Amino acid sequence: MESTAAYLERLRPEGGKRSSKRDLIVNVFLRQEGHLSAEDLVDLIRQEDQKISRATVYRTLQWMVDAGIARKVDFGEGRFRFEHSYRHPRHFHLICKTCNTSSEFLSSDIEALLEEVAAARHFAARQSVLQIYGTCEACRTGRRPPAAPVPTDVLFARDALRIAIATERSGLEFYARAARTTKNAHGRRVFRKLAEEEQEHLGTLERRYQALLAQHPELESWPTFLFFKGAANGLFAAGADELSRGVDDRQALRIGIRCERGSHRFFKRYGEQFEDSEGQRIFLEFADEERNHLDLLIREYRALAGRRTAKTRQAAAPRAKATRRAGAARKRGRP
Amino acid sequence: MESTAAYLERLRPEGGKRSSKRDLIVNVFLRQEGHLSAEDLVDLIRQEDQKISRATVYRTLQWMVDAGIARKVDFGEGRFRFEHSYRHPRHFHLICKTCNTSSEFLSSDIEALLEEVAAARHFAARQSVLQIYGTCEACRTGRRPPAAPVPTDVLFARDALRIAIATERSGLEFYARAARTTKNAHGRRVFRKLAEEEQEHLGTLERRYQALLAQHPELESWPTFLFFKGAANGLFAAGADELSRGVDDRQALRIGIRCERGSHRFFKRYGEQFEDSEGQRIFLEFADEERNHLDLLIREYRALAGRRTAKTRQAAAPRAKATRRAGAARKRGRP
DNA sequence: CTAGGTGCAAATAATTTGCAGAGGC
DNA sequence: GCCTCTGCAAATTATTTGCACCTAG
């Protein structure tokens, strides 16, 4: 995992000079978890160095924002707060007006809808700010939230893994069922192979999830950070549903392709947008895995469609539609 | 349609005194369309009365916010802007950093996802702020946007009508197809009756849409304000799709019930949340219409399920599931 | 030695407040 | 007459800037 020192070295702008003051401010800032106002940070700094000027803190904050180390956030309080990007993915905020705390979440579904809105208006979106104001659970019930805070990137990784696991699990179920129901011997082999691959991926993911849990024992007590309906709950579940209504091997393959494509997109989206830390590695790896599934499915689909086309060409001939679809699938596959 | 005077009378707080200064400020403010800063408003006011103090403008803005006449919005500029609620539904913002203009949209799908996130965190949401920052079409292409601005509530009404029309249209298609495919004579009558009702509603809605268009000739040149996939594109289209794969009358009714329930919820959501103007009336009327469809479908479903249950009870007996579902539907229906 | 970096104090910018007088009910 | 509203000027708050000095490269 990348250290704060390596992270800073990577982001430090060209032509700047080192300075012990700035280093102190940056280090104190990166040690914090929450959303600090400039004043908060001045107070923290003053605990270690009485003489640092407010102006220097402001200037250093601006420097960090320019370098991409910090993000300036506006909770409508009439002043800005700052959060660091180190091991801290992009996110939205829930802001409690009672205790003035904020918690974070990310929703892939919302992000997708935002993109659609921007596209419909021909608007080149660069950044989205989403804040839900209200009262948090702790303030309404009096219960205190769990003690030790978990870094956001860990929550992100946890949820990404959960989504991946759920996806692979329903994928496994889907292919296992397909293997059971198909009458065609080759089809059975294909689906069984796919089911085995899913089984293996599933094992890898579950081990990784357990490892993450071992590192952060309280991890599971924290609420969902990353919301996403697109993969497991949406696509694969619908696919399994369609399957249970009885489809042929070709349709089953097509459903599989649709599902794998959806989850590949999900992992790619978040892998690419990750600025730092473990997250990017995990996600791009998942994206690759999904891509491999997709390729396999497309190859199989192509072969199956070809065989069918040949067979039906001998008998009657109304399979043109299926052949065209196979052609479209080929175009989207690898060369 | 409610006048500004009636609107103010309704919202004016108890125990306050009239004042010609405040009246002037409020009236000038309500005449504006965009998002004004306090300074903008001072400049506008000074054109009509040189002596009005900046402090009074600030105090009046606060008074309007408290009364619900104005909303304070923060575009991250370091100062607040204000927009009035008169004929101006809740919305989100697209903010162009180049020309500093903002345009508005609303997405029922995003709002639904926000509610889910808040519920998952046990967070009592009171208000959501969503801003997409970037560059607008006009700034990128140099083309100027259409001249005469259309009030937001009119755009809202237009899109609501479009959604309603699309919903009714696919509902009509759905029922017409169901009437055509069912073998059962009673089922044919039921679906034909439903199709006729949809036809009539469709006519009403289309006339209303035309009337709105007559009032605002440039209306159709404005981009979508209200985004919603839940009704026409989502539910009914999926329903029609299911139907085309061949379902029996009972299933068709169940699909209809699901669709009508979805669109009823949509209209109720926006009808209830409307603060003012035409919008609320239109939406609640739509909600009622959808509710009537829903009731009719539930009655028919109940009757059909009853008949089936009686019939199958005579022959074999594995219909318990269907009867239980009919019972659940009854609970949700009117007494 | 020289371009940044820093501290201090003053400037700015948006908004609020204390207070004395004006005005509606 | 009382209580609210208004104008003016001063205060407050968050942030930036001018300037003289300091320090790393």
XYZ file of C-alpha atoms (C1' of nucleotides) in Angstrom:
720
model
C 0.000 0.000 0.000
C 1.285 3.486 -0.898
C 2.700 5.498 2.021
C 1.829 9.137 2.685
C 5.431 10.059 1.878
C 5.335 8.345 -1.531
C 1.896 9.820 -2.134
C 3.143 13.352 -1.433
C 6.259 12.836 -3.528
C 4.092 11.767 -6.445
C 1.826 14.804 -6.186
C 4.302 17.521 -5.141
C 4.326 20.160 -7.908
C 7.468 20.932 -9.940
C 9.687 23.883 -9.059
C 8.513 24.191 -5.487
C 10.838 24.374 -2.535
C 10.610 22.265 0.571
C 9.806 23.972 3.765
C 9.544 22.570 7.234
C 6.435 24.639 7.936
C 4.594 23.356 4.930
C 5.656 19.802 5.663
C 4.320 20.153 9.172
C 0.978 21.510 7.981
C 0.597 18.839 5.310
C 1.491 16.043 7.699
C -0.904 17.211 10.379
C -3.603 17.567 7.733
C -3.072 14.063 6.339
C -3.285 12.592 9.831
C -6.876 13.840 10.197
C -9.901 11.865 9.068
C -12.785 14.330 8.976
C -13.539 17.568 7.167
C -11.493 20.400 8.634
C -12.077 24.103 8.339
C -9.025 26.308 7.972
C -9.526 27.389 11.568
C -9.636 23.762 12.789
C -6.364 23.122 11.073
C -4.784 26.280 12.509
C -5.737 25.075 15.999
C -4.199 21.656 15.365
C -1.033 23.169 13.950
C -0.675 25.582 16.846
C -0.457 22.575 19.177
C 2.852 21.707 17.522
C 4.163 25.104 16.488
C 2.925 28.274 18.135
C 4.340 30.604 15.529
C 2.730 29.370 12.326
C 0.636 32.077 10.748
C -2.968 31.688 9.701
C -1.993 32.992 6.269
C 0.512 30.176 5.825
C -2.129 27.623 6.647
C -4.456 29.167 4.055
C -1.657 29.268 1.510
C -0.700 25.670 2.178
C -4.314 24.547 1.882
C -4.536 26.253 -1.503
C -1.252 24.591 -2.487
C -2.652 21.187 -1.512
C -5.846 21.780 -3.473
C -3.806 22.735 -6.564
C -1.634 19.649 -6.127
C -4.670 17.397 -5.779
C -3.762 16.451 -2.218
C -6.796 18.193 -0.741
C -10.348 18.862 -1.850
C -12.197 22.031 -0.887
C -15.744 21.202 0.158
C -18.615 23.526 0.835
C -21.279 22.431 3.293
C -23.110 25.740 3.046
C -21.771 26.969 6.377
C -20.354 30.152 4.909
C -16.812 28.800 5.028
C -14.991 25.971 3.353
C -13.819 22.694 4.760
C -11.018 20.546 3.445
C -10.604 16.800 3.087
C -7.526 15.025 1.811
C -7.563 12.665 -1.187
C -4.992 10.298 0.266
C -6.684 6.898 0.379
C -9.961 8.709 -0.003
C -12.057 8.074 -3.125
C -14.513 10.533 -4.593
C -17.806 10.503 -2.728
C -20.996 12.318 -1.776
C -21.968 13.628 1.668
C -24.684 13.142 4.254
C -24.539 16.173 6.527
C -26.123 16.259 9.959
C -27.304 19.763 10.794
C -27.595 18.857 14.472
C -24.092 17.640 15.295
C -22.398 19.131 12.217
C -20.754 15.868 11.289
C -20.776 14.431 7.831
C -20.557 10.919 6.518
C -19.765 9.761 3.056
C -21.240 7.508 0.415
C -20.948 6.804 -3.271
C -23.613 5.540 -5.612
C -22.689 4.212 -8.985
C -26.332 4.352 -9.987
C -26.577 8.045 -9.155
C -23.342 8.758 -10.990
C -24.699 6.997 -14.063
C -27.902 9.069 -13.912
C -25.882 12.271 -13.526
C -23.972 11.391 -16.654
C -27.224 10.852 -18.497
C -28.590 14.215 -17.412
C -25.396 16.014 -18.409
C -25.404 14.251 -21.784
C -29.055 15.144 -22.399
C -28.196 18.824 -21.823
C -24.939 18.609 -23.827
C -23.203 19.741 -20.668
C -19.527 18.870 -20.163
C -19.558 17.822 -16.502
C -16.326 18.099 -14.571
C -17.418 17.543 -11.008
C -20.595 16.801 -9.118
C -21.482 17.867 -5.622
C -24.222 15.980 -3.832
C -25.155 16.675 -0.258
C -28.041 15.306 1.765
C -28.833 17.535 4.734
C -30.788 16.236 7.706
C -30.310 14.508 11.034
C -28.057 11.530 11.545
C -28.985 8.347 13.356
C -26.818 9.143 16.382
C -28.540 12.496 16.910
C -32.031 11.043 16.650
C -31.546 7.901 18.755
C -28.800 9.063 21.105
C -26.776 5.993 20.231
C -23.127 6.676 19.530
C -21.595 5.500 16.245
C -18.856 2.805 16.345
C -15.620 4.117 17.806
C -12.580 3.570 15.603
C -13.122 5.189 12.217
C -12.315 3.089 9.163
C -10.607 4.884 6.253
C -12.942 5.478 3.357
C -10.817 3.582 0.873
C -11.135 0.485 3.054
C -14.910 0.829 3.086
C -14.777 1.275 -0.649
C -12.680 -1.870 -1.043
C -15.017 -3.781 1.257
C -18.106 -2.809 -0.724
C -16.399 -3.370 -4.040
C -15.476 -6.851 -2.880
C -18.987 -7.499 -1.631
C -20.419 -6.451 -4.958
C -17.876 -8.543 -6.807
C -18.615 -11.543 -4.604
C -22.359 -11.178 -5.029
C -21.863 -10.859 -8.759
C -19.661 -13.920 -8.997
C -21.996 -15.854 -6.741
C -25.044 -15.181 -8.851
C -22.945 -15.762 -11.936
C -21.956 -19.134 -10.550
C -25.563 -19.985 -9.814
C -26.568 -18.829 -13.254
C -23.996 -20.979 -15.071
C -24.538 -23.967 -12.802
C -28.236 -23.862 -13.553
C -27.565 -23.391 -17.243
C -25.242 -26.423 -17.172
C -27.923 -28.472 -15.442
C -30.762 -27.545 -17.753
C -29.125 -27.659 -21.163
C -29.760 -30.820 -23.150
C -26.829 -30.245 -25.463
C -23.646 -32.073 -24.358
C -21.267 -29.376 -25.591
C -23.371 -26.695 -23.937
C -23.155 -28.580 -20.653
C -19.353 -28.646 -20.897
C -19.192 -24.925 -21.694
C -21.432 -23.880 -18.863
C -19.731 -26.222 -16.429
C -16.363 -24.724 -17.343
C -17.757 -21.234 -16.800
C -19.254 -22.254 -13.498
C -15.867 -23.614 -12.428
C -14.156 -20.368 -13.343
C -16.700 -18.396 -11.399
C -16.168 -20.735 -8.488
C -12.456 -20.053 -8.579
C -12.872 -16.282 -8.861
C -15.331 -16.440 -6.046
C -12.781 -18.199 -3.872
C -10.110 -15.601 -4.656
C -12.472 -12.771 -3.850
C -13.694 -14.328 -0.640
C -10.139 -14.902 0.569
C -9.351 -11.302 -0.184
C -12.443 -10.167 1.656
C -11.417 -12.224 4.674
C -7.929 -10.726 4.553
C -9.400 -7.226 4.550
C -11.591 -8.179 7.470
C -8.591 -9.504 9.367
C -6.837 -6.162 8.927
C -9.881 -4.207 10.098
C -11.814 -6.218 12.669
C -14.653 -3.685 13.028
C -15.088 -3.346 9.300
C -18.407 -5.138 9.014
C -20.083 -2.938 11.594
C -19.805 0.066 9.293
C -22.689 0.897 6.971
C -22.570 0.628 3.203
C -20.369 3.198 1.518
C -20.694 2.189 -2.115
C -24.214 1.716 -3.456
C -24.606 -0.149 -6.708
C -27.538 -2.063 -8.136
C -26.184 -2.605 -11.583
C -24.337 -5.895 -11.245
C -25.417 -8.588 -8.847
C -28.856 -7.418 -7.779
C -29.801 -6.083 -11.139
C -28.248 -7.825 -14.088
C -27.397 -11.309 -12.865
C -30.519 -11.682 -10.775
C -32.620 -10.735 -13.790
C -30.566 -13.173 -15.843
C -31.194 -16.017 -13.410
C -34.862 -15.072 -13.470
C -35.008 -15.253 -17.236
C -33.215 -18.568 -17.107
C -35.762 -20.028 -14.720
C -38.463 -19.274 -17.269
C -36.668 -21.586 -19.666
C -34.312 -20.344 -22.368
C -32.081 -22.141 -24.818
C -28.258 -22.224 -24.692
C -27.867 -19.362 -27.091
C -30.117 -17.116 -25.033
C -28.334 -18.181 -21.849
C -25.022 -17.154 -23.386
C -26.470 -13.844 -24.415
C -27.741 -13.217 -20.906
C -24.300 -14.093 -19.559
C -22.658 -11.677 -21.989
C -24.998 -8.900 -20.960
C -24.272 -9.513 -17.267
C -20.512 -9.731 -17.632
C -20.466 -6.617 -19.745
C -22.387 -4.711 -17.057
C -20.076 -5.698 -14.250
C -16.971 -5.162 -16.360
C -18.136 -1.615 -16.953
C -18.692 -1.101 -13.250
C -15.196 -2.168 -12.276
C -13.619 -0.243 -15.099
C -15.495 2.924 -14.137
C -14.277 2.868 -10.572
C -10.851 1.469 -11.317
C -10.068 4.313 -13.711
C -11.410 7.023 -11.480
C -9.427 5.897 -8.471
C -6.689 8.387 -7.742
C -4.612 6.390 -5.344
C -4.099 3.415 -3.067
C -5.231 -0.172 -3.152
C -8.589 0.622 -4.727
C -7.343 1.114 -8.222
C -5.347 -2.108 -8.254
C -8.235 -4.193 -6.945
C -10.720 -2.708 -9.317
C -8.650 -2.923 -12.446
C -7.907 -6.518 -11.598
C -11.630 -7.203 -11.262
C -12.286 -5.413 -14.517
C -9.765 -7.691 -16.200
C -11.348 -10.769 -14.714
C -14.753 -9.714 -15.932
C -13.278 -8.943 -19.297
C -11.892 -12.480 -19.486
C -15.294 -13.940 -18.684
C -16.792 -11.738 -21.319
C -14.284 -12.850 -23.939
C -14.872 -16.473 -23.127
C -18.605 -16.053 -23.400
C -18.336 -14.217 -26.661
C -16.092 -16.917 -28.132
C -18.532 -19.584 -27.048
C -21.497 -17.647 -28.297
C -19.830 -17.161 -31.635
C -19.014 -20.844 -31.938
C -22.499 -21.875 -30.910
C -24.159 -19.409 -33.237
C -21.929 -20.590 -36.080
C -22.778 -24.217 -35.445
C -26.493 -23.401 -35.230
C -26.405 -21.328 -38.362
C -24.746 -24.146 -40.249
C -27.283 -26.634 -38.921
C -30.320 -24.502 -39.717
C -28.910 -23.544 -43.066
C -29.115 -27.236 -43.929
C -32.712 -27.578 -42.712
C -34.716 -24.365 -43.217
C -33.243 -20.831 -43.213
C -34.895 -18.272 -40.846
C -31.877 -17.831 -38.542
C -30.550 -14.657 -40.144
C -31.356 -12.665 -37.009
C -29.222 -14.879 -34.788
C -26.270 -14.695 -37.176
C -26.480 -10.940 -37.282
C -26.444 -10.796 -33.502
C -23.410 -13.041 -33.376
C -21.715 -10.674 -35.801
C -22.453 -7.713 -33.567
C -21.049 -9.565 -30.588
C -17.882 -10.342 -32.562
C -17.336 -6.674 -33.308
C -17.370 -5.812 -29.625
C -15.046 -8.694 -28.706
C -11.256 -8.709 -28.967
C -9.660 -9.110 -32.424
C -53.377 29.937 -11.589
C -52.310 31.470 -8.280
C -51.203 35.118 -8.450
C -48.044 36.398 -6.762
C -50.260 38.437 -4.411
C -52.262 35.398 -3.307
C -49.054 33.415 -3.055
C -47.468 35.999 -0.756
C -50.628 36.303 1.321
C -50.580 32.570 1.869
C -46.955 32.497 2.969
C -46.670 35.784 4.883
C -45.791 34.931 8.509
C -48.154 35.793 11.406
C -47.566 38.891 13.505
C -45.479 40.660 10.923
C -46.159 44.187 9.811
C -46.488 45.389 6.276
C -43.920 47.728 4.984
C -43.687 49.407 1.643
C -39.924 48.777 1.533
C -40.266 45.072 2.081
C -43.114 44.872 -0.421
C -40.934 46.567 -2.977
C -38.014 44.215 -2.367
C -40.218 41.110 -2.483
C -41.945 42.229 -5.653
C -38.730 43.049 -7.457
C -37.325 39.697 -6.336
C -40.356 37.725 -7.563
C -40.130 39.414 -10.942
C -36.685 37.914 -11.534
C -36.078 34.499 -13.078
C -32.480 33.598 -12.305
C -30.388 33.164 -9.189
C -29.627 36.528 -7.629
C -26.909 37.414 -5.179
C -27.779 39.907 -2.442
C -25.724 42.485 -4.309
C -27.627 41.845 -7.576
C -30.858 42.436 -5.764
C -29.565 45.620 -4.118
C -28.662 46.950 -7.570
C -32.118 46.123 -8.916
C -33.818 47.699 -5.916
C -31.705 50.844 -6.145
C -33.126 51.414 -9.629
C -36.526 51.975 -8.041
C -35.593 53.389 -4.644
C -32.202 54.998 -4.029
C -32.493 54.978 -0.279
C -33.020 51.315 0.517
C -30.236 49.987 2.704
C -28.217 46.881 1.966
C -29.051 45.642 5.463
C -32.768 45.803 4.697
C -32.267 43.736 1.576
C -30.349 41.139 3.574
C -33.023 41.154 6.268
C -35.806 40.810 3.737
C -34.020 37.947 2.007
C -33.747 36.159 5.352
C -37.432 36.878 5.970
C -38.330 35.375 2.599
C -36.230 32.282 3.270
C -37.967 31.797 6.628
C -41.357 32.250 4.998
C -40.529 29.736 2.290
C -40.754 32.373 -0.442
C -37.064 32.167 -1.259
C -34.410 29.475 -1.220
C -30.805 30.238 -0.364
C -28.479 28.434 -2.764
C -24.756 28.056 -2.599
C -22.860 27.622 -5.847
C -19.503 27.601 -4.085
C -18.724 31.176 -5.104
C -18.110 32.311 -1.550
C -21.473 34.058 -1.350
C -25.060 32.938 -1.518
C -27.593 33.345 -4.253
C -31.347 33.341 -3.899
C -34.144 31.908 -5.999
C -37.852 32.237 -5.327
C -40.197 29.283 -4.882
C -43.125 30.961 -6.598
C -44.062 28.669 -9.491
C -40.680 27.065 -9.088
C -40.513 23.399 -8.062
C -37.631 21.826 -6.198
C -34.745 21.019 -8.518
C -31.039 20.351 -8.950
C -28.488 22.543 -10.730
C -26.111 22.351 -13.655
C -23.596 25.157 -13.138
C -21.399 26.479 -15.920
C -18.073 27.662 -14.529
C -17.357 29.562 -17.732
C -20.376 31.844 -18.029
C -21.535 31.463 -14.426
C -25.066 30.611 -15.440
C -27.012 27.735 -14.028
C -29.786 25.601 -15.399
C -32.121 23.335 -13.560
C -33.301 19.770 -13.708
C -35.068 17.213 -11.583
C -34.684 13.464 -11.630
C -37.209 11.279 -9.928
C -34.823 8.353 -10.257
C -32.046 10.201 -8.454
C -34.458 11.323 -5.753
C -35.538 7.729 -5.228
C -31.908 6.608 -4.933
C -31.192 9.402 -2.463
C -34.059 8.198 -0.332
C -32.660 4.685 -0.403
C -29.218 5.869 0.672
C -30.661 7.942 3.508
C -32.806 5.011 4.639
C -29.826 2.638 4.555
C -27.941 4.999 6.869
C -31.006 5.675 9.072
C -30.544 9.313 8.192
C -33.547 11.652 8.360
C -33.062 13.635 5.155
C -34.583 17.069 4.994
C -33.087 18.534 1.851
C -30.720 17.476 -0.886
C -28.339 19.661 -2.815
C -27.056 18.383 -6.118
C -24.860 20.450 -8.377
C -23.079 19.424 -11.541
C -20.198 21.768 -12.346
C -18.785 21.996 -15.832
C -19.215 23.850 -19.107
C -22.573 24.447 -20.729
C -23.406 23.798 -24.360
C -23.549 27.506 -25.236
C -20.025 28.103 -23.916
C -18.565 25.161 -25.794
C -20.291 25.630 -29.145
C -20.820 29.388 -29.131
C -24.487 28.863 -29.933
C -26.830 30.987 -27.878
C -29.636 29.311 -25.923
C -33.286 30.040 -26.913
C -34.306 33.559 -26.059
C -37.485 33.845 -23.958
C -37.068 31.882 -20.729
C -39.891 29.523 -19.800
C -40.824 29.376 -16.099
C -39.635 26.179 -14.474
C -43.091 25.120 -13.367
C -44.202 25.173 -16.994
C -41.293 22.939 -17.980
C -42.193 20.705 -15.080
C -45.807 20.522 -16.241
C -44.701 19.835 -19.798
C -42.466 16.938 -18.763
C -45.008 15.584 -16.334
C -47.555 15.579 -19.146
C -45.103 13.925 -21.502
C -44.413 11.207 -18.970
C -48.107 10.769 -18.301
C -48.850 10.582 -22.015
C -46.082 8.066 -22.629
C -47.338 6.029 -19.710
C -50.918 6.056 -20.895
C -49.839 5.315 -24.427
C -47.869 2.228 -23.472
C -50.652 1.285 -21.079
C -53.089 1.498 -23.962
C -50.868 -0.648 -26.122
C -50.430 -3.102 -23.302
C -54.151 -3.527 -22.690
C -55.021 -3.557 -26.378
C -52.541 -6.346 -26.922
C -53.816 -8.186 -23.880
C -57.376 -7.880 -25.202
C -56.282 -9.235 -28.564
C -54.355 -12.218 -27.239
C -56.595 -13.472 -24.467
C -58.773 -16.438 -25.360
C -61.154 -15.880 -22.502
C -64.254 -13.864 -23.494
C -64.595 -12.109 -20.136
C -60.869 -11.268 -20.141
C -61.263 -9.708 -23.578
C -64.090 -7.499 -22.290
C -62.051 -6.440 -19.236
C -58.940 -5.554 -21.183
C -60.939 -3.801 -23.883
C -62.639 -1.680 -21.243
C -59.262 -0.810 -19.737
C -57.873 0.033 -23.147
C -60.831 2.342 -23.743
C -60.231 4.111 -20.442
C -56.577 4.581 -21.263
C -57.612 5.921 -24.646
C -59.838 8.483 -22.993
C -57.217 9.525 -20.450
C -54.721 9.784 -23.247
C -57.029 12.139 -25.104
C -57.466 14.336 -22.040
C -53.751 14.497 -21.445
C -52.949 15.266 -25.044
C -55.479 18.088 -25.148
C -53.941 19.500 -21.998
C -50.496 19.225 -23.483
C -51.657 21.067 -26.589
C -53.211 23.781 -24.432
C -49.914 24.225 -22.572
C -48.113 24.419 -25.889
C -50.529 27.055 -27.137
C -49.774 29.173 -24.074
C -46.014 28.812 -24.513
C -45.154 28.522 -28.200
C -41.405 27.970 -27.653
C -41.989 25.319 -25.024
C -40.870 22.337 -27.043
C -37.499 23.864 -27.874
C -36.442 23.680 -24.230
C -34.553 20.636 -23.008
C -35.931 18.079 -20.583
C -36.341 19.353 -17.041
C -37.838 16.320 -15.339
C -36.044 13.029 -15.824
C -37.932 9.860 -14.979
C -37.500 6.314 -16.153
C -39.813 4.652 -13.703
C -43.123 4.733 -15.518
C -43.404 4.579 -19.270
C -39.900 3.578 -20.271
C -39.357 1.285 -17.377
C -42.446 -0.382 -16.026
C -44.914 -0.409 -18.878
C -42.330 -1.150 -21.523
C -41.114 -4.099 -19.468
C -44.737 -5.118 -19.049
C -45.399 -5.026 -22.766
C -42.205 -7.010 -23.236
C -43.330 -9.683 -20.808
C -46.691 -9.781 -22.532
C -45.109 -10.401 -25.911
C -43.443 -13.484 -24.502
C -46.922 -14.865 -23.835
C -48.592 -14.681 -20.453
C -52.063 -15.597 -19.259
C -54.791 -13.139 -18.232
C -53.950 -13.359 -14.572
C -50.307 -12.527 -15.200
C -51.310 -9.708 -17.527
C -53.451 -8.216 -14.787
C -50.620 -8.523 -12.335
C -48.280 -6.743 -14.723
C -50.885 -4.010 -15.166
C -51.227 -3.630 -11.415
C -47.470 -3.316 -10.996
C -47.296 -0.669 -13.720
C -50.209 1.388 -12.466
C -48.878 1.267 -8.944
C -45.511 2.583 -10.122
C -46.935 5.515 -11.998
C -49.437 6.288 -9.252
C -46.483 6.579 -6.860
C -44.678 8.874 -9.253
C -47.569 11.312 -9.553
C -48.287 11.202 -5.862
C -44.645 11.907 -5.008
C -44.479 15.016 -7.100
C -48.029 16.129 -6.443
C -47.506 16.120 -2.698
C -44.177 17.838 -2.825
C -45.394 20.657 -4.994
C -45.560 23.856 -3.003
C -47.603 25.959 -5.330
C -49.173 26.634 -8.702
C -50.691 24.444 -11.366
C -48.271 21.591 -10.820
C -49.861 20.233 -7.701
C -53.344 20.195 -9.179
C -52.245 18.417 -12.360
C -50.198 15.872 -10.512
C -52.734 14.994 -7.883
C -55.331 14.606 -10.608
C -53.007 12.221 -12.439
C -52.352 10.357 -9.235
C -56.115 9.922 -8.798
C -56.513 8.694 -12.329
C -53.777 6.154 -11.851
C -55.342 5.148 -8.572
C -58.639 4.523 -10.364
C -56.925 2.318 -12.916
C -55.228 0.487 -10.116
C -58.504 -0.102 -8.284
C -60.160 -1.366 -11.407
C -57.309 -3.761 -12.089
C -57.301 -5.010 -8.534
C -61.069 -5.629 -8.644
C -60.708 -7.528 -11.886
C -57.736 -9.447 -10.650
C -59.628 -10.412 -7.532
C -62.646 -11.554 -9.525
C -60.493 -13.492 -11.963
C -58.428 -15.116 -9.236
C -61.642 -16.029 -7.407
C -63.138 -17.609 -10.492
C -59.904 -19.485 -11.206
C -59.598 -20.629 -7.652
C -63.143 -21.977 -7.716
C -62.504 -23.680 -11.041
C -59.177 -25.233 -10.070
C -60.528 -26.220 -6.677
C -62.966 -28.436 -8.553
C -60.211 -29.984 -10.720
C -56.859 -30.205 -8.919
C -55.686 -27.859 -6.113
C -52.217 -26.269 -6.540
C -53.498 -22.693 -6.825
C -52.891 -21.654 -3.234
C -50.170 -19.231 -4.289
C -52.466 -17.305 -6.626
C -55.182 -17.006 -3.992
C -52.706 -15.706 -1.444
C -51.591 -13.064 -3.912
C -55.158 -12.029 -4.558
C -55.606 -11.651 -0.821
C -52.570 -9.393 -0.573
C -53.887 -7.283 -3.421
C -57.222 -6.947 -1.632
C -55.532 -5.558 1.483
C -53.906 -2.788 -0.530
C -57.092 -1.933 -2.426
C -59.930 0.304 -1.233
C -62.447 -1.183 1.252
C 22.254 34.996 -4.885
C 17.497 34.575 -5.807
C 12.883 32.629 -6.245
C 9.904 30.839 -3.177
C 8.125 30.607 1.469
C 6.718 32.959 5.901
C 4.859 36.224 9.413
C 2.521 40.146 10.409
C -0.709 43.437 9.736
C -3.806 45.563 6.818
C -7.255 44.880 3.127
C -11.320 42.797 1.209
C -15.811 40.826 0.795
C -20.037 39.096 2.353
C -22.949 39.386 5.862
C -24.645 40.672 10.588
C -25.637 43.717 14.377
C -26.345 47.826 17.644
C -28.828 51.649 17.889
C -31.729 55.576 17.076
C -35.488 57.011 14.533
C -39.781 56.018 11.421
C -44.041 53.884 10.700
C -47.991 50.446 10.780
C -51.765 48.606 13.834
C -47.966 53.507 22.385
C -45.860 49.550 21.226
C -43.601 46.702 18.514
C -41.656 46.032 14.152
C -39.090 47.803 10.380
C -35.394 50.739 8.493
C -31.033 53.199 7.724
C -26.577 53.925 8.936
C -22.362 52.723 10.551
C -19.653 49.678 13.010
C -18.671 44.816 13.886
C -17.829 40.109 12.535
C -16.097 36.313 9.927
C -13.494 34.010 6.422
C -10.106 34.744 3.456
C -6.537 37.306 0.712
C -2.747 40.456 0.004
C 1.313 43.758 0.504
C 5.557 43.887 2.244
C 9.739 43.010 4.638
C 12.322 39.231 5.974
C 13.963 34.391 5.717
C 15.835 30.101 3.594
C 16.532 26.207 0.452
C 18.707 25.125 -3.831
